[in-house]
Short mmCIF file of C-alpha atoms and ligand atoms in Angstrom, two decimals:
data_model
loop_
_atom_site.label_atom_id
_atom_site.label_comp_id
_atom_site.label_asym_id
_atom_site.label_seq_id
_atom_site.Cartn_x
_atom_site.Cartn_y
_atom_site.Cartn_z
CA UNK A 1 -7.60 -59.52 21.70
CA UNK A 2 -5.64 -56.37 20.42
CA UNK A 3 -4.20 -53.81 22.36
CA UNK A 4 -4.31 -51.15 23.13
CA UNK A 5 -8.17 -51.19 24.42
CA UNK A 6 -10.69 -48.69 23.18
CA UNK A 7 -12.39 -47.58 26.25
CA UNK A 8 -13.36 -43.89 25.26
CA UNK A 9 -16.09 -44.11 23.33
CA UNK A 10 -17.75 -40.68 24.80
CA UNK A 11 -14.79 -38.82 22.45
CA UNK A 12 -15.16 -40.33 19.20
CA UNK A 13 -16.01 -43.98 17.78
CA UNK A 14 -14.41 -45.49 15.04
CA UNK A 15 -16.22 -44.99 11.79
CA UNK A 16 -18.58 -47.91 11.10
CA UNK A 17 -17.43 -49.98 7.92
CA UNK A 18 -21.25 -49.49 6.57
CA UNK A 19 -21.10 -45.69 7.13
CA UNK A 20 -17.67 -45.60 4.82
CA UNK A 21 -19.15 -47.93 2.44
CA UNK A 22 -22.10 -45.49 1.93
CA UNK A 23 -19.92 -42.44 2.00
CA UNK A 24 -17.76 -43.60 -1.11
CA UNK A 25 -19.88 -43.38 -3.88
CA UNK A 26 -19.54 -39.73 -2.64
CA UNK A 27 -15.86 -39.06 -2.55
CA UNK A 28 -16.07 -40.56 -6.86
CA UNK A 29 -18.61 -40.71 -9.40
CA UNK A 30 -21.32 -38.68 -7.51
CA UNK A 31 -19.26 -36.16 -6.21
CA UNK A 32 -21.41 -33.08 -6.94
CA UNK A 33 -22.21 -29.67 -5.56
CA UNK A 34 -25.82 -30.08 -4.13
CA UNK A 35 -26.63 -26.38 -5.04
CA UNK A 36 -25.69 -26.66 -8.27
CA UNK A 37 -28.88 -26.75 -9.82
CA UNK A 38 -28.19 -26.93 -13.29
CA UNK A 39 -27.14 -30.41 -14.23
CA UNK A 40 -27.16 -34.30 -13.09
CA UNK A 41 -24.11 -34.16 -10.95
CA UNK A 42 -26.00 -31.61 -8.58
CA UNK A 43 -29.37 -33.39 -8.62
CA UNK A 44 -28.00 -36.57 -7.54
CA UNK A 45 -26.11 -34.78 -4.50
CA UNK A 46 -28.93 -32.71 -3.92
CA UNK A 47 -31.55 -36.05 -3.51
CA UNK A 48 -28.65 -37.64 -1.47
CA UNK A 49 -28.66 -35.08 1.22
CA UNK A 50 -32.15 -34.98 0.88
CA UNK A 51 -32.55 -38.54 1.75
CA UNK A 52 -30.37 -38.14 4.78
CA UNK A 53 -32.45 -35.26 6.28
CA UNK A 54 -35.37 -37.34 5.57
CA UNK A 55 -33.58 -40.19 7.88
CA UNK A 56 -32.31 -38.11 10.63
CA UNK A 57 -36.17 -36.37 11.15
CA UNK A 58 -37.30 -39.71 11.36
CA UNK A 59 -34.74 -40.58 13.37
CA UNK A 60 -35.36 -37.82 15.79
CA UNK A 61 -39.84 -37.82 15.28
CA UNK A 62 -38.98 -34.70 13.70
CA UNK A 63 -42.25 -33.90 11.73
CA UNK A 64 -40.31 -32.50 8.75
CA UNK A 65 -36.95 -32.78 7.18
CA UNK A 66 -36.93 -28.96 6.44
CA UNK A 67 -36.63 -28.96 10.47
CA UNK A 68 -32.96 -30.56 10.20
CA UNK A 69 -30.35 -28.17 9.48
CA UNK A 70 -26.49 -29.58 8.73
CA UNK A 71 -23.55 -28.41 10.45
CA UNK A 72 -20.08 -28.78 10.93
CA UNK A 73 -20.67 -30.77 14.58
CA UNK A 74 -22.30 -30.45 17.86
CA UNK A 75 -19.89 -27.54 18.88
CA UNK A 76 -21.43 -25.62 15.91
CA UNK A 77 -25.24 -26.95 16.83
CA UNK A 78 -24.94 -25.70 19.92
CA UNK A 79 -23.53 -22.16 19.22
CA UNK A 80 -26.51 -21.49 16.28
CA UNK A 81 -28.95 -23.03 19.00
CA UNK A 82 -28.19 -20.49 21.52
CA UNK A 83 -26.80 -17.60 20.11
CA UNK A 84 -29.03 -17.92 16.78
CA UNK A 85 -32.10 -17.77 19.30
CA UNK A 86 -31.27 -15.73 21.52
CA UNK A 87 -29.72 -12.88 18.89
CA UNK A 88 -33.20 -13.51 17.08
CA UNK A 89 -34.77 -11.45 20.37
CA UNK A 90 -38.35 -12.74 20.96
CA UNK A 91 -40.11 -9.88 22.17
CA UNK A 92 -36.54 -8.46 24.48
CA UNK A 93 -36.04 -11.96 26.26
CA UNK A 94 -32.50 -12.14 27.39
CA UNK A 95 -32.59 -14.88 29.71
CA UNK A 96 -30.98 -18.08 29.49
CA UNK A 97 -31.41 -21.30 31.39
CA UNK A 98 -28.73 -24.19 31.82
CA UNK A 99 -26.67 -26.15 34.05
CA UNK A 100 -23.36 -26.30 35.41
CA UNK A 101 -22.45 -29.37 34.09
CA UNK A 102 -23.32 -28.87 30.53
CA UNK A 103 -20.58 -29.27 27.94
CA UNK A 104 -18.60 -26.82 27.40
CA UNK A 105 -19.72 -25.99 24.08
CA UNK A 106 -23.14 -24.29 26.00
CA UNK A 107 -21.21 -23.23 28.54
CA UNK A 108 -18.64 -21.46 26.56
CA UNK A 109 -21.37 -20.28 24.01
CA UNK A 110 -23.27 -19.01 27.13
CA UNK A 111 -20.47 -17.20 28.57
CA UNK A 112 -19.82 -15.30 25.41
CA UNK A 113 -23.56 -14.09 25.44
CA UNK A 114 -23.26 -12.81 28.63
CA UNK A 115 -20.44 -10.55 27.39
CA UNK A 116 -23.10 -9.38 24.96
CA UNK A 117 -25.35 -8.56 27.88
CA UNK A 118 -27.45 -11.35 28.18
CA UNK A 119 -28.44 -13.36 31.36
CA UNK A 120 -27.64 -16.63 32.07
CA UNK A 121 -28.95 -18.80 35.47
CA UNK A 122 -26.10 -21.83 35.54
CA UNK A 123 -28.51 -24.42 37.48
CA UNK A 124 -26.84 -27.19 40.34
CA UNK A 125 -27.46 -30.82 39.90
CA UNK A 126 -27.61 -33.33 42.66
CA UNK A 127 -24.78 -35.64 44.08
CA UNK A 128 -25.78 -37.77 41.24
CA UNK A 129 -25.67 -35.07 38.57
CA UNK A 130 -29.56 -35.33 37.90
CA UNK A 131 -31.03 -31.93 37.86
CA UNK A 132 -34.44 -31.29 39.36
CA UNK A 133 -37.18 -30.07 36.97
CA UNK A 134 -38.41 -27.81 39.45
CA UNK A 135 -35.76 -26.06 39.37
CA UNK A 136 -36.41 -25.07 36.00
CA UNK A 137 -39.59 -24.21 36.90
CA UNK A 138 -38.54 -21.56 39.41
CA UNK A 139 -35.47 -20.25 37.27
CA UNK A 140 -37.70 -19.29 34.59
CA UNK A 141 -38.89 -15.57 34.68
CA UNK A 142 -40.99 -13.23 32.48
CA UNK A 143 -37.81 -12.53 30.24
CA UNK A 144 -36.20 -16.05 29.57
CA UNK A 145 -35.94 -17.20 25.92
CA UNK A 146 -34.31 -20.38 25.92
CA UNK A 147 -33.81 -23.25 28.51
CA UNK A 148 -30.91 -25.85 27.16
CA UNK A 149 -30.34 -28.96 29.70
CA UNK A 150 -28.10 -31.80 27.59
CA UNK A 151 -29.69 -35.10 26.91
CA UNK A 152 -26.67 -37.19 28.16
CA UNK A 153 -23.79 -36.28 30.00
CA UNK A 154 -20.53 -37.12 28.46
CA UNK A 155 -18.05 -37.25 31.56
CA UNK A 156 -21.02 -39.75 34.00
CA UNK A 157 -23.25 -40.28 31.98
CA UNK A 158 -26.09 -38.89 33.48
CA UNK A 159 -29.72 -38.73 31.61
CA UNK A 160 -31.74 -35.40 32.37
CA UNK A 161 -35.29 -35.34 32.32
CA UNK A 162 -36.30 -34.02 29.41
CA UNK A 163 -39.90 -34.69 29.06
CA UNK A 164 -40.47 -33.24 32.38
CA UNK A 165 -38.52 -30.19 31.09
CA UNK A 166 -39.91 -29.75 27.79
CA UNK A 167 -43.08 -30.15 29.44
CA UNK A 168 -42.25 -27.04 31.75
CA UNK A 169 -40.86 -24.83 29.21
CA UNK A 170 -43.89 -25.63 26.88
CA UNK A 171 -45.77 -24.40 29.27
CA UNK A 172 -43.77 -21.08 30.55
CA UNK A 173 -43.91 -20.03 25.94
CA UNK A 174 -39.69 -20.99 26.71
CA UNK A 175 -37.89 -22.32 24.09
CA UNK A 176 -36.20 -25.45 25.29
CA UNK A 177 -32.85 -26.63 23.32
CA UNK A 178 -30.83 -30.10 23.98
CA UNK A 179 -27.00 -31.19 23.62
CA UNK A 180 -27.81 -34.60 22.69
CA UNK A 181 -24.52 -35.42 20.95
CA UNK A 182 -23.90 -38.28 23.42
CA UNK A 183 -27.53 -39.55 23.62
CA UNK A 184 -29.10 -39.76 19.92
CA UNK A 185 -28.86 -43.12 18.36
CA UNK A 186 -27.79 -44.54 22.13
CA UNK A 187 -31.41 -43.55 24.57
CA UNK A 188 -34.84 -43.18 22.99
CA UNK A 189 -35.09 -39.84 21.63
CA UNK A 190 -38.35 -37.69 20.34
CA UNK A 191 -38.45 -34.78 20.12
CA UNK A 192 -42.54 -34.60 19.76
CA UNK A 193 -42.46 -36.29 23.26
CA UNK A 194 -39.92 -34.18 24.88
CA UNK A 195 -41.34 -31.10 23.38
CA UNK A 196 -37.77 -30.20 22.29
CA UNK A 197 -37.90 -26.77 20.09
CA UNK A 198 -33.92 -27.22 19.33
CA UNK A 199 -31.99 -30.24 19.39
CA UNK A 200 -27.78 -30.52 18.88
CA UNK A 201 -26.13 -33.93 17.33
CA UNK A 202 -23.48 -35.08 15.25
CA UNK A 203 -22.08 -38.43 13.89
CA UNK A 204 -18.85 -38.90 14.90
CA UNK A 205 -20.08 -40.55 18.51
CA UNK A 206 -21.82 -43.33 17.02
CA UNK A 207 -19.45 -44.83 13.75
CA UNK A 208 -20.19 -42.07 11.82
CA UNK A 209 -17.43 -39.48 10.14
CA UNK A 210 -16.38 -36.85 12.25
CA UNK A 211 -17.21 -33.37 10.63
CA UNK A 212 -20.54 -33.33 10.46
CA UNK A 213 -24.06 -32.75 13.00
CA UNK A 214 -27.48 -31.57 12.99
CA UNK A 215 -29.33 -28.86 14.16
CA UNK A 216 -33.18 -29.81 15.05
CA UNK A 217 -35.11 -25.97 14.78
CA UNK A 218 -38.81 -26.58 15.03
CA UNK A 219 -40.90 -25.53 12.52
CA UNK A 220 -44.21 -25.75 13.74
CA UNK A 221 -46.05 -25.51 17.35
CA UNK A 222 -44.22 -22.95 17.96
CA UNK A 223 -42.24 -21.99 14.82
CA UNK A 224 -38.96 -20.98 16.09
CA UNK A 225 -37.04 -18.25 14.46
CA UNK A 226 -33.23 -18.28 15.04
CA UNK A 227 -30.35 -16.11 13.33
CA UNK A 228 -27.73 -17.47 11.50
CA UNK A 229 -23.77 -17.56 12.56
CA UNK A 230 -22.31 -17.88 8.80
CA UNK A 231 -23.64 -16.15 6.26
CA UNK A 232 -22.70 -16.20 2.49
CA UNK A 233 -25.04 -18.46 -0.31
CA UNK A 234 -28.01 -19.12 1.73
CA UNK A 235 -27.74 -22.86 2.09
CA UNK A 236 -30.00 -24.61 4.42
CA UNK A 237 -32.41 -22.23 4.20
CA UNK A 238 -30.60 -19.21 5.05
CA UNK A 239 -29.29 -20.51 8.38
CA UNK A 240 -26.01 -22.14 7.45
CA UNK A 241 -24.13 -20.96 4.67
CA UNK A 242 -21.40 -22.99 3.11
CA UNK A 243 -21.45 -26.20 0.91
CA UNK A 244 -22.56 -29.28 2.53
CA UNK A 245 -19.56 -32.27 2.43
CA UNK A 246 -22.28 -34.58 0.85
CA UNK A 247 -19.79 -37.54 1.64
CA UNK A 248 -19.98 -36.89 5.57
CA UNK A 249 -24.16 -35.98 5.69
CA UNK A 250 -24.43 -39.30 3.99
CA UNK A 251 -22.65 -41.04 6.83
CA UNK A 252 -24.09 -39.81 9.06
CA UNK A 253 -27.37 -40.54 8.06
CA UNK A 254 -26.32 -44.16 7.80
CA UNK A 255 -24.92 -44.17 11.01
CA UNK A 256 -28.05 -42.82 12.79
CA UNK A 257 -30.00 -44.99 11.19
CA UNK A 258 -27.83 -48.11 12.02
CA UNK A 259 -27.38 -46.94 15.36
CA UNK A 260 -31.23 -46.31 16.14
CA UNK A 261 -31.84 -49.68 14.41
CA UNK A 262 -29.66 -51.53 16.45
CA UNK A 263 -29.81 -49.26 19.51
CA UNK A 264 -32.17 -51.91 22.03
CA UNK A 265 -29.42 -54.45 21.47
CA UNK A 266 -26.87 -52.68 21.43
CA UNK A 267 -27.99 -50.86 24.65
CA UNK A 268 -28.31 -54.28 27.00
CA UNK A 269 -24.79 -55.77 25.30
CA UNK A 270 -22.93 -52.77 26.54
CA UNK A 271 -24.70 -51.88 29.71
CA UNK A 272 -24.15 -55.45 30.34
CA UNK A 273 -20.48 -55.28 30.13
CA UNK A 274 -20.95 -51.94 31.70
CA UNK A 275 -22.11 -53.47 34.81
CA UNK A 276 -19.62 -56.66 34.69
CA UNK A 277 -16.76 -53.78 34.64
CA UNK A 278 -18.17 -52.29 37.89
CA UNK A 279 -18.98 -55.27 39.80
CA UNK A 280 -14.82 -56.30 39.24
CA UNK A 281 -14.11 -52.98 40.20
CA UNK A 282 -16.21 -53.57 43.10
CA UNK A 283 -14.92 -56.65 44.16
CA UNK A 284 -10.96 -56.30 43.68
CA UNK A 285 -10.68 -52.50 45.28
CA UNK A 286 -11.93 -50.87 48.21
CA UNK A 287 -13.20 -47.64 48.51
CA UNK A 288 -14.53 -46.78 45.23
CA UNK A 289 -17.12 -44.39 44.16
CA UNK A 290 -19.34 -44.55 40.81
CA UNK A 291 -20.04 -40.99 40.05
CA UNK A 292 -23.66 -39.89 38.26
CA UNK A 293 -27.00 -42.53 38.50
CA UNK A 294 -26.81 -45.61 37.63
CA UNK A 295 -30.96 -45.52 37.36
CA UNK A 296 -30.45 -42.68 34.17
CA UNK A 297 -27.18 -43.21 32.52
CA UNK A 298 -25.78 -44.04 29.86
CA UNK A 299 -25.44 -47.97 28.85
CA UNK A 300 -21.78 -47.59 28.08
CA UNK A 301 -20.81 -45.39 30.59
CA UNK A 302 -19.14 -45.80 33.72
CA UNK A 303 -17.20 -43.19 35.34
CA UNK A 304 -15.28 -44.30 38.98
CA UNK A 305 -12.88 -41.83 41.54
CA UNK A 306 -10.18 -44.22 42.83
CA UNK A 307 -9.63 -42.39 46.00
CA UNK A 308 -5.31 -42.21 47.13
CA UNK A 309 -4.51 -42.63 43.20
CA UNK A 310 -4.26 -39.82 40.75
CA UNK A 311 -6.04 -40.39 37.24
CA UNK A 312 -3.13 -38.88 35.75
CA UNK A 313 -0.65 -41.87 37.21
CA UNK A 314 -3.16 -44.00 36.46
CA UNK A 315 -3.48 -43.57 32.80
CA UNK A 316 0.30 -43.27 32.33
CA UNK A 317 0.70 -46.51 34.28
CA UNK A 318 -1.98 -48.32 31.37
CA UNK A 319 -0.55 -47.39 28.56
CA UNK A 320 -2.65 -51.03 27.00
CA UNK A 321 -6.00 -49.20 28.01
CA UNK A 322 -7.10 -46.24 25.67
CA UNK A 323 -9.06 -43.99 29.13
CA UNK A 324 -9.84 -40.99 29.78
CA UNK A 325 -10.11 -39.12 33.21
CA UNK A 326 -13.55 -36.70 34.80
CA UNK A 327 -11.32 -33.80 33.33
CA UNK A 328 -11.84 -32.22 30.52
CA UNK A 329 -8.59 -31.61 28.97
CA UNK A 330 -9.88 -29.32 26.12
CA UNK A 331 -7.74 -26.48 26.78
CA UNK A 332 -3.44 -26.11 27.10
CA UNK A 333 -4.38 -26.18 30.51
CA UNK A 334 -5.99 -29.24 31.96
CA UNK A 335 -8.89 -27.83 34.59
CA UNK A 336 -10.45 -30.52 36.95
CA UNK A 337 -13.38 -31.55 36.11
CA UNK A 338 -16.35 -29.37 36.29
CA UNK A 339 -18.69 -31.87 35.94
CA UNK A 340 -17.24 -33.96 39.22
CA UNK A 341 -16.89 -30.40 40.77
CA UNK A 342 -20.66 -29.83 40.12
CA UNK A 343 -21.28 -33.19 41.80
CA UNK A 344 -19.90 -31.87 44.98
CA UNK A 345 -16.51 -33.73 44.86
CA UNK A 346 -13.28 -32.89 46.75
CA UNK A 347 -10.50 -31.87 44.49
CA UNK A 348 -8.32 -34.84 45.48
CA UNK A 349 -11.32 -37.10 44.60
CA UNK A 350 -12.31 -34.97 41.51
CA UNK A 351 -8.34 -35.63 40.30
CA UNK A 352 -9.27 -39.62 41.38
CA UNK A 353 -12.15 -40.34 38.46
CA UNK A 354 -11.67 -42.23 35.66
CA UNK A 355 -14.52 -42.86 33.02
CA UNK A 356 -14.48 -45.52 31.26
CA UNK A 357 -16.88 -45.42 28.06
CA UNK A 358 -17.75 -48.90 26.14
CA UNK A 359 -19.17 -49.21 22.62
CA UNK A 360 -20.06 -51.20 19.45
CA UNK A 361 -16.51 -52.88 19.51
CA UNK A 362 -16.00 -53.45 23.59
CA UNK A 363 -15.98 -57.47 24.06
CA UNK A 364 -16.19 -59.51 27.64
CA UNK A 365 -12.39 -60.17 27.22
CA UNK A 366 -11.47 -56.66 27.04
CA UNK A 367 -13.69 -55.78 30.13
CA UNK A 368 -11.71 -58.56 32.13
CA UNK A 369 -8.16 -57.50 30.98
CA UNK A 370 -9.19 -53.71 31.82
CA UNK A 371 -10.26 -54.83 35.44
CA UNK A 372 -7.37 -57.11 36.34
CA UNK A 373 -5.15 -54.09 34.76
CA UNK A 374 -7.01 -51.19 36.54
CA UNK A 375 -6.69 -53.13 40.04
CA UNK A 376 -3.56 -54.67 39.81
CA UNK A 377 -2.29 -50.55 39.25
CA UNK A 378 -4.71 -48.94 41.17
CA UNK A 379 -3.02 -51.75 44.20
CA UNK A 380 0.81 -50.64 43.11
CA UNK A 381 0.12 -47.17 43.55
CA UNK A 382 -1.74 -47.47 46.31
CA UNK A 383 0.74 -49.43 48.23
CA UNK A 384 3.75 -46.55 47.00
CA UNK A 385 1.46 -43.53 47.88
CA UNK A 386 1.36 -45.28 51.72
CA UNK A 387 5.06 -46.27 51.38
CA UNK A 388 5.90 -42.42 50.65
CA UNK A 389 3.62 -41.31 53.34
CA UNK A 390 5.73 -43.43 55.58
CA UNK A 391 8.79 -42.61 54.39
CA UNK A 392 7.88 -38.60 54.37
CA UNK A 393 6.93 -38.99 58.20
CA UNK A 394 9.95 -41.12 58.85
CA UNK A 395 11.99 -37.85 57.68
CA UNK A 396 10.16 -35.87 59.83
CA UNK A 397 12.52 -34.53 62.96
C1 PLP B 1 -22.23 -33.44 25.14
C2 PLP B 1 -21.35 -32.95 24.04
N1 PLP B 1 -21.66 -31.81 23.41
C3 PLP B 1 -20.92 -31.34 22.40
C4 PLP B 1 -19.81 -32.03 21.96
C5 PLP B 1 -19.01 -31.46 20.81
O1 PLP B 1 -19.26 -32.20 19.66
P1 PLP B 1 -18.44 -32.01 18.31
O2 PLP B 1 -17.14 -32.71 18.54
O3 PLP B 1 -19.27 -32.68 17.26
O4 PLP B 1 -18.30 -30.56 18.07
C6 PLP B 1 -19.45 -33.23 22.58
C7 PLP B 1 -18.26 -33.98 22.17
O5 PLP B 1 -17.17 -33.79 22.63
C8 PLP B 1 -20.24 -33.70 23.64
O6 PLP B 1 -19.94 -34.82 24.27
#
């Protein structure tokens, strides 16, 4: 076993040795510009990033591969999803739908609308972080243009209903967009069945280069019409300029199409270990709490508050574990989570949660060394946060 661990798979994966091995011919001898229609070097780049949209529609039950769009990530996917639609203006709609524990890539994006005078209704989830469809239902007025609920969450996990959703916004004539950077290539995903109109992914979660995503726009039943966010040669039909790093759309196609291959499997193995995790957890600590729904989650997600020990101490005190905690640490400031806020969580419990995110490299060993690590600290400073307590009231006059 090598140390340290890997155990944050929801932040990036390791590149799979496949995806590099089908990059390379890329990076050499076929390292053309696919617009550059005028000789072989461009043709064979061209039919190489045509054969990777080609994968990823299937991949996705797109019904076209004119319907996938490259970008430079999910980040990216999500601003052209909701600004691009939105700024398009179907007939003066300038409502939007989400949810307060959306990435912040929506949430950002969405907050920036609003300073351009748009609307946004931030929905609540439940305890569990599942939010209810029918709360869509009644959020959704006379102007709304777009309703965007992520596929998976990436702090607990959590699946959303989509097909209930898409169903509902079908319905309602409301566009309906999903983050599904943590759930494509790991859940079942269609977007025929979830009557997704916009769909965000990109390949560096599962072994593919980081760089790169996807932007699902439907074409037909409804055709959607969105605005671009870069503008310059007119690649991708007008809707993302720039020159496509034929190296990285090749990897990820390979790794989407490894990953959906070998998704089933791979699914059980790491829920599996998933669950083994938990159950030491469980049975070495006291007082824990498994945050999001362990019916609709994520098969290598696990995400635990370890109430009387900070996640911060925690982490410091396993430097052998690679972790991360419920907070997103994007910014120079580390907030608390607001995904464990949405969930209802005290602060102190909010500042408890660690998740814990397995993938394609996570083996039984490493689960058993993480547990015995996580309890034997999560004991130590325990036992010195009660020793202090004493000590403080000891002082007291
Ligand atoms: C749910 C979700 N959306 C969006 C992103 C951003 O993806 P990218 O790093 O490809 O921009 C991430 C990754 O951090 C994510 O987990």
């Amino acid at each position: 076993m090598k140390l340290p661990i890997y155990l944050d798979h929801h932040a990036t994966t390791p590149a799979d040795p496949r995806v590099v091995s089908a990059m390379m011919p890329y990076f050499g001898d076929d390292f053309g510009n696919p617009a550059s229609h005028t000789h072989v070097f461009g043709w064979r780049a061209e039919a190489a990033v045509e054969s990777a949209r080609e994968s990823l529609a299937r991949c996705i039950g797109a019904q076209s591969s004119s319907e996938v769009l490259f970008t430079s990530g999910a980040t990216e996917s999500d601003n052209l999803a909701l600004k691009g639609l939105v700024r398009a203006g179907r007939e003066g709609k300038n409502h939007i739908v989400t949810v307060s524990t959306e990435h912040r890539a929506v949430l950002d994006t969405c907050r920036a609308l609003e300073g351009e005078g748009f609307l946004v209704s931030l929905l609540s989830v439940g305890s569990d972080g599942l939010l209810d469809p029918d709360e869509v239902a009644r959020a959704i007025g006379p102007r709304t243009a777009l309703v965007s609920v992520m596929a998976a969450n990436n702090e607990i996990g959590t699946l959303q209903p989509l097909a209930e959703i898409g169903r509902i916004c079908r319905a309602q004539g409301v566009a309906f967009h999903s983050d599904a950077a943590q759930a494509v290539g790991k859940i079942p995903l269609d977007v025929e069945a979830a009557q997704l109109d916009l769909l965000s992914f990109c390949a560096h979660k599962i072994y593919g280069p980081k760089g790169v995503g996807a932007l699902y726009v439907r074409a037909r039943r409804p055709r959607l019409r969105i605005e671009p966010l870069l503008h310059g040669g007119g690649h991708e039909r007008g809707l993302r300029s720039g020159t496509l790093p034929v190296p990285l759309v090749v990897g990820f196609a390979k790794a989407v199409e490894l990953a959906v291959a070998e998704r089933e499997q791979e699914a059980s193995r790491t829920a599996g270990l998933r669950d083994r995790l938990w159950q030491q957890l469980r049975d070495g600590l006291e007082g824990l709490r498994r945050n999001g729904a362990p019916g609709h989650c994520l098969p290598g997600s696990l995400n635990v508050c370890f109430p009387g020990v900070e996640a911060a101490s925690l982490m410091v005190a396993l430097p052998e574990l690679a972790l991360s905690s419920g907070s997103a640490c994007t910014s120079a400031t580390p907030e608390p989570s607001h995904v464990l806020r949405a969930l209802g969580l005290a602060p102190e419990l909010v500042n408890s949660a660690l998740r814990f995110g397995l993938g394609r490299g996570t083996t039984p060993e490493e689960i058993d060394f993480a547990a015995d690590r996580v309890i034997q600290e999560v004991r130590r400073l325990r036992s010195e946060g009660r020793r202090a307590t004493v000590t403080a009231r000891s002082a007291l006059p």
